[in-house]
PDB file of C-alpha atoms in Angstrom:
ATOM      1  CA  MET A1399      97.888  82.584 116.556  1.00  0.00           C
ATOM      2  CA  THR A1400      99.425  82.600 113.094  1.00  0.00           C
ATOM      3  CA  GLN A1401     102.837  84.249 112.758  1.00  0.00           C
ATOM      4  CA  THR A1402     104.530  85.320 109.522  1.00  0.00           C
ATOM      5  CA  TYR A1403     108.273  84.674 109.435  1.00  0.00           C
ATOM      6  CA  THR A1404     111.113  85.281 107.070  1.00  0.00           C
ATOM      7  CA  ALA A1405     113.741  82.562 107.234  1.00  0.00           C
ATOM      8  CA  PHE A1406     117.132  83.997 106.376  1.00  0.00           C
ATOM      9  CA  LEU A1407     119.177  80.990 105.303  1.00  0.00           C
ATOM     10  CA  ARG A1408     122.953  80.841 105.190  1.00  0.00           C
ATOM     11  CA  ALA A1409     124.897  78.701 102.692  1.00  0.00           C
ATOM     12  CA  ILE A1410     122.224  78.721  99.984  1.00  0.00           C
ATOM     13  CA  ASN A1411     123.541  78.993  96.425  1.00  0.00           C
ATOM     14  CA  VAL A1412     127.133  79.710  97.421  1.00  0.00           C
ATOM     15  CA  GLY A1413     130.279  77.625  97.270  1.00  0.00           C
ATOM     16  CA  GLY A1414     128.970  75.258  94.618  1.00  0.00           C
ATOM     17  CA  ARG A1415     125.930  74.310  96.689  1.00  0.00           C
ATOM     18  CA  THR A1416     122.841  75.110  94.681  1.00  0.00           C
ATOM     19  CA  VAL A1417     119.153  74.612  95.267  1.00  0.00           C
ATOM     20  CA  THR A1418     116.294  76.014  93.239  1.00  0.00           C
ATOM     21  CA  MET A1419     113.827  78.241  95.013  1.00  0.00           C
ATOM     22  CA  GLN A1420     111.053  75.880  93.953  1.00  0.00           C
ATOM     23  CA  ARG A1421     112.804  73.016  95.761  1.00  0.00           C
ATOM     24  CA  LEU A1422     113.447  75.214  98.775  1.00  0.00           C
ATOM     25  CA  ARG A1423     109.750  76.162  98.953  1.00  0.00           C
ATOM     26  CA  GLU A1424     108.814  72.461  98.687  1.00  0.00           C
ATOM     27  CA  LEU A1425     111.110  71.650 101.610  1.00  0.00           C
ATOM     28  CA  PHE A1426     109.390  74.264 103.776  1.00  0.00           C
ATOM     29  CA  GLU A1427     105.958  73.008 102.709  1.00  0.00           C
ATOM     30  CA  GLU A1428     107.004  69.469 103.715  1.00  0.00           C
ATOM     31  CA  LEU A1429     107.278  70.833 107.266  1.00  0.00           C
ATOM     32  CA  GLY A1430     103.616  71.842 107.185  1.00  0.00           C
ATOM     33  CA  LEU A1431     104.351  75.555 106.922  1.00  0.00           C
ATOM     34  CA  ALA A1432     101.739  77.674 105.129  1.00  0.00           C
ATOM     35  CA  ARG A1433     101.854  80.338 102.406  1.00  0.00           C
ATOM     36  CA  VAL A1434     105.494  79.532 101.606  1.00  0.00           C
ATOM     37  CA  ARG A1435     107.169  81.967  99.236  1.00  0.00           C
ATOM     38  CA  SER A1436     110.759  82.816  98.418  1.00  0.00           C
ATOM     39  CA  TYR A1437     112.597  85.948  97.366  1.00  0.00           C
ATOM     40  CA  ILE A1438     115.677  85.940  95.114  1.00  0.00           C
ATOM     41  CA  GLN A1439     118.175  83.095  95.030  1.00  0.00           C
ATOM     42  CA  SER A1440     120.000  83.800  98.296  1.00  0.00           C
ATOM     43  CA  GLY A1441     117.755  81.893 100.695  1.00  0.00           C
ATOM     44  CA  ASN A1442     114.958  84.173 101.882  1.00  0.00           C
ATOM     45  CA  VAL A1443     111.785  82.217 102.584  1.00  0.00           C
ATOM     46  CA  PHE A1444     108.491  83.650 103.839  1.00  0.00           C
ATOM     47  CA  PHE A1445     105.975  81.421 105.575  1.00  0.00           C
ATOM     48  CA  GLU A1446     103.182  81.326 108.138  1.00  0.00           C
ATOM     49  CA  THR A1447     102.894  79.011 111.109  1.00  0.00           C
ATOM     50  CA  GLU A1448     101.044  78.654 114.380  1.00  0.00           C
ATOM     51  CA  GLU A1449     104.107  77.129 116.049  1.00  0.00           C
ATOM     52  CA  ALA A1450     105.017  79.408 118.961  1.00  0.00           C
ATOM     53  CA  ASP A1451     108.434  77.986 119.906  1.00  0.00           C
ATOM     54  CA  ARG A1452     110.861  79.799 117.584  1.00  0.00           C
ATOM     55  CA  ALA A1453     113.910  77.827 118.731  1.00  0.00           C
ATOM     56  CA  ALA A1454     112.168  74.498 118.110  1.00  0.00           C
ATOM     57  CA  LEU A1455     110.895  75.714 114.733  1.00  0.00           C
ATOM     58  CA  THR A1456     114.376  76.871 113.724  1.00  0.00           C
ATOM     59  CA  ALA A1457     115.897  73.539 114.744  1.00  0.00           C
ATOM     60  CA  ARG A1458     113.216  71.655 112.812  1.00  0.00           C
ATOM     61  CA  ILE A1459     113.878  73.719 109.674  1.00  0.00           C
ATOM     62  CA  GLU A1460     117.659  73.322 109.945  1.00  0.00           C
ATOM     63  CA  GLU A1461     117.451  69.563 110.524  1.00  0.00           C
ATOM     64  CA  HIS A1462     115.049  69.074 107.606  1.00  0.00           C
ATOM     65  CA  LEU A1463     117.170  71.149 105.221  1.00  0.00           C
ATOM     66  CA  GLU A1464     120.369  69.337 106.213  1.00  0.00           C
ATOM     67  CA  ARG A1465     118.750  65.917 105.698  1.00  0.00           C
ATOM     68  CA  ALA A1466     117.304  66.928 102.321  1.00  0.00           C
ATOM     69  CA  LEU A1467     120.273  68.891 100.955  1.00  0.00           C
ATOM     70  CA  GLY A1468     123.149  66.983 102.533  1.00  0.00           C
ATOM     71  CA  TYR A1469     124.830  69.960 104.194  1.00  0.00           C
ATOM     72  CA  PRO A1470     124.086  72.261 107.133  1.00  0.00           C
ATOM     73  CA  VAL A1471     121.915  75.299 106.389  1.00  0.00           C
ATOM     74  CA  PRO A1472     121.865  77.667 109.365  1.00  0.00           C
ATOM     75  CA  ALA A1473     118.617  79.635 109.628  1.00  0.00           C
ATOM     76  CA  VAL A1474     117.658  82.824 111.411  1.00  0.00           C
ATOM     77  CA  LEU A1475     113.929  83.490 111.738  1.00  0.00           C
ATOM     78  CA  CYS A1476     112.561  87.006 111.839  1.00  0.00           C
ATOM     79  CA  THR A1477     108.922  88.024 112.272  1.00  0.00           C
ATOM     80  CA  LEU A1478     107.372  90.588 109.969  1.00  0.00           C
ATOM     81  CA  ASP A1479     107.185  93.050 112.889  1.00  0.00           C
ATOM     82  CA  GLU A1480     110.881  92.529 113.675  1.00  0.00           C
ATOM     83  CA  LEU A1481     111.848  93.024 110.042  1.00  0.00           C
ATOM     84  CA  GLU A1482     109.765  96.212 109.862  1.00  0.00           C
ATOM     85  CA  ALA A1483     111.492  97.518 113.003  1.00  0.00           C
ATOM     86  CA  ILE A1484     114.950  96.799 111.559  1.00  0.00           C
ATOM     87  CA  VAL A1485     114.192  98.762 108.385  1.00  0.00           C
ATOM     88  CA  ALA A1486     112.329 101.552 110.215  1.00  0.00           C
ATOM     89  CA  ALA A1487     115.257 102.051 112.605  1.00  0.00           C
ATOM     90  CA  ASP A1488     117.203 103.422 109.626  1.00  0.00           C
ATOM     91  CA  PRO A1489     120.409 102.075 111.181  1.00  0.00           C
ATOM     92  CA  PHE A1490     122.646 103.677 108.574  1.00  0.00           C
ATOM     93  CA  ALA A1491     121.198 107.210 108.751  1.00  0.00           C
ATOM     94  CA  GLY A1492     123.897 109.794 108.187  1.00  0.00           C
ATOM     95  CA  ILE A1493     126.355 107.368 106.586  1.00  0.00           C
ATOM     96  CA  GLU A1494     127.328 108.509 103.120  1.00  0.00           C
ATOM     97  CA  VAL A1495     127.269 105.620 100.693  1.00  0.00           C
ATOM     98  CA  THR A1496     130.309 105.494  98.419  1.00  0.00           C
ATOM     99  CA  PRO A1497     131.587 102.882  95.957  1.00  0.00           C
ATOM    100  CA  GLU A1498     133.925 101.658  98.722  1.00  0.00           C
ATOM    101  CA  LEU A1499     131.173 101.046 101.304  1.00  0.00           C
ATOM    102  CA  ARG A1500     128.457  98.424 101.653  1.00  0.00           C
ATOM    103  CA  LEU A1501     125.709  98.624 104.254  1.00  0.00           C
ATOM    104  CA  CYS A1502     124.937  95.226 105.710  1.00  0.00           C
ATOM    105  CA  VAL A1503     122.424  93.720 108.131  1.00  0.00           C
ATOM    106  CA  LEU A1504     123.545  90.616 109.990  1.00  0.00           C
ATOM    107  CA  PHE A1505     120.496  88.679 111.145  1.00  0.00           C
ATOM    108  CA  LEU A1506     121.379  87.103 114.493  1.00  0.00           C
ATOM    109  CA  SER A1507     120.101  84.004 116.264  1.00  0.00           C
ATOM    110  CA  GLU A1508     121.326  85.410 119.610  1.00  0.00           C
ATOM    111  CA  PRO A1509     122.074  88.966 120.758  1.00  0.00           C
ATOM    112  CA  LEU A1510     125.667  90.104 120.475  1.00  0.00           C
ATOM    113  CA  PRO A1511     127.720  89.650 123.646  1.00  0.00           C
ATOM    114  CA  ALA A1512     128.666  92.791 125.603  1.00  0.00           C
ATOM    115  CA  GLU A1513     132.234  92.763 124.283  1.00  0.00           C
ATOM    116  CA  LEU A1514     130.872  93.257 120.753  1.00  0.00           C
ATOM    117  CA  ALA A1515     128.627  96.186 121.645  1.00  0.00           C
ATOM    118  CA  PRO A1516     128.563  98.961 119.054  1.00  0.00           C
ATOM    119  CA  PRO A1517     130.290 101.068 118.066  1.00  0.00           C
ATOM    120  CA  ALA A1518     133.150  98.754 117.216  1.00  0.00           C
ATOM    121  CA  SER A1519     135.590  98.348 114.340  1.00  0.00           C
ATOM    122  CA  SER A1520     137.734  95.536 113.070  1.00  0.00           C
ATOM    123  CA  PRO A1521     141.476  95.711 113.661  1.00  0.00           C
ATOM    124  CA  LYS A1522     142.005  95.525 109.872  1.00  0.00           C
ATOM    125  CA  GLY A1523     139.626  98.425 109.258  1.00  0.00           C
ATOM    126  CA  ASP A1524     137.391  96.407 106.941  1.00  0.00           C
ATOM    127  CA  TRP A1525     134.169  96.849 108.949  1.00  0.00           C
ATOM    128  CA  ASP A1526     132.466  99.065 111.497  1.00  0.00           C
ATOM    129  CA  LEU A1527     129.628  97.889 113.723  1.00  0.00           C
ATOM    130  CA  VAL A1528     127.359 100.939 113.924  1.00  0.00           C
ATOM    131  CA  GLY A1529     124.381  99.484 115.785  1.00  0.00           C
ATOM    132  CA  ALA A1530     122.612  96.371 116.965  1.00  0.00           C
ATOM    133  CA  THR A1531     119.297  95.077 118.233  1.00  0.00           C
ATOM    134  CA  ALA A1532     118.569  91.733 119.876  1.00  0.00           C
ATOM    135  CA  ASN A1533     118.229  90.105 116.438  1.00  0.00           C
ATOM    136  CA  ALA A1534     120.352  92.205 114.063  1.00  0.00           C
ATOM    137  CA  ALA A1535     123.728  93.898 113.776  1.00  0.00           C
ATOM    138  CA  PHE A1536     124.297  96.821 111.423  1.00  0.00           C
ATOM    139  CA  VAL A1537     127.693  96.814 109.765  1.00  0.00           C
ATOM    140  CA  VAL A1538     129.419  99.157 107.346  1.00  0.00           C
ATOM    141  CA  LEU A1539     131.749  97.107 105.178  1.00  0.00           C
ATOM    142  CA  HIS A1540     134.808  98.810 103.709  1.00  0.00           C
ATOM    143  CA  LEU A1541     135.882  97.253 100.437  1.00  0.00           C
ATOM    144  CA  GLN A1542     139.583  96.483 100.138  1.00  0.00           C
ATOM    145  CA  ASN A1543     140.806  96.752  96.532  1.00  0.00           C
ATOM    146  CA  GLY A1544     137.174  96.633  95.419  1.00  0.00           C
ATOM    147  CA  ARG A1545     136.420  93.434  97.368  1.00  0.00           C
ATOM    148  CA  LEU A1546     134.778  92.486 100.624  1.00  0.00           C
ATOM    149  CA  GLY A1547     137.283  91.334 103.233  1.00  0.00           C
ATOM    150  CA  GLY A1548     135.349  88.121 103.827  1.00  0.00           C
ATOM    151  CA  ASN A1549     131.936  86.722 104.609  1.00  0.00           C
ATOM    152  CA  PRO A1550     130.080  89.339 106.673  1.00  0.00           C
ATOM    153  CA  ALA A1551     128.239  86.586 108.566  1.00  0.00           C
ATOM    154  CA  THR A1552     131.542  85.503 110.131  1.00  0.00           C
ATOM    155  CA  LEU A1553     132.874  88.953 111.073  1.00  0.00           C
ATOM    156  CA  PHE A1554     132.828  88.355 114.803  1.00  0.00           C
ATOM    157  CA  GLY A1555     134.573  84.985 114.717  1.00  0.00           C
ATOM    158  CA  ARG A1556     134.508  82.986 117.932  1.00  0.00           C
ATOM    159  CA  ALA A1557     133.455  86.049 119.927  1.00  0.00           C
ATOM    160  CA  TYR A1558     129.908  85.357 118.714  1.00  0.00           C
ATOM    161  CA  ALA A1559     128.532  81.897 119.478  1.00  0.00           C
ATOM    162  CA  GLY A1560     125.230  82.303 117.632  1.00  0.00           C
ATOM    163  CA  THR A1561     124.342  82.031 113.965  1.00  0.00           C
ATOM    164  CA  ALA A1562     124.502  85.060 111.708  1.00  0.00           C
ATOM    165  CA  THR A1563     123.604  85.514 108.077  1.00  0.00           C
ATOM    166  CA  SER A1564     123.979  88.735 106.140  1.00  0.00           C
ATOM    167  CA  ARG A1565     121.988  90.741 103.628  1.00  0.00           C
ATOM    168  CA  PHE A1566     122.796  94.132 102.195  1.00  0.00           C
ATOM    169  CA  PHE A1567     120.524  96.808 103.661  1.00  0.00           C
ATOM    170  CA  HIS A1568     118.990  97.734 100.300  1.00  0.00           C
ATOM    171  CA  THR A1569     118.157  94.045  99.801  1.00  0.00           C
ATOM    172  CA  THR A1570     116.654  93.874 103.301  1.00  0.00           C
ATOM    173  CA  VAL A1571     114.312  96.737 102.365  1.00  0.00           C
ATOM    174  CA  LYS A1572     113.223  94.784  99.271  1.00  0.00           C
ATOM    175  CA  ILE A1573     112.797  91.590 101.317  1.00  0.00           C
ATOM    176  CA  LEU A1574     110.470  93.447 103.694  1.00  0.00           C
ATOM    177  CA  ALA A1575     108.379  94.736 100.779  1.00  0.00           C
ATOM    178  CA  ALA A1576     108.133  91.212  99.351  1.00  0.00           C
ATOM    179  CA  ALA A1577     107.245  89.741 102.755  1.00  0.00           C
ATOM    180  CA  LYS A1578     104.326  92.160 103.111  1.00  0.00           C
ATOM    181  CA  LYS A1579     102.714  91.020  99.834  1.00  0.00           C
TER     182      LYS A1579
END
């Protein structure tokens, strides 16, 4: 059965490491993945595959990208149904958006451990974990002097052993719309 995935890639077009979306699409096509498309420059790739083993597929993508690009590119795969459920959950309902707040989805390779169960807040007050599913955490980021306190994908430090990559919620909504095309 064919499955549509969105690969949320970390470390794409940040820190001086750049790759064009055309090249990124070519790399996914080299893996035999079908209907490969990308959305914006931050490493969101849509594709179809009949491969059923998500962990093996993720490992294959990560290994191929690292060989081709020369640096690790962690990937979190999300099905179209999972992405729809994340957006439909409206995880930030009732939170008033202000210039000091950013609403962020952390796509997770593994569920959060029990000690990170929401609600939770950082000791520095720069983020609040307001919800989570098996494959996503919903975080309100509080800007400090107009800036994010760090990379949202690393908020949980060593307490989280999986891979996380972040997208703002409004971007996630746009990614879902693009994935459905």
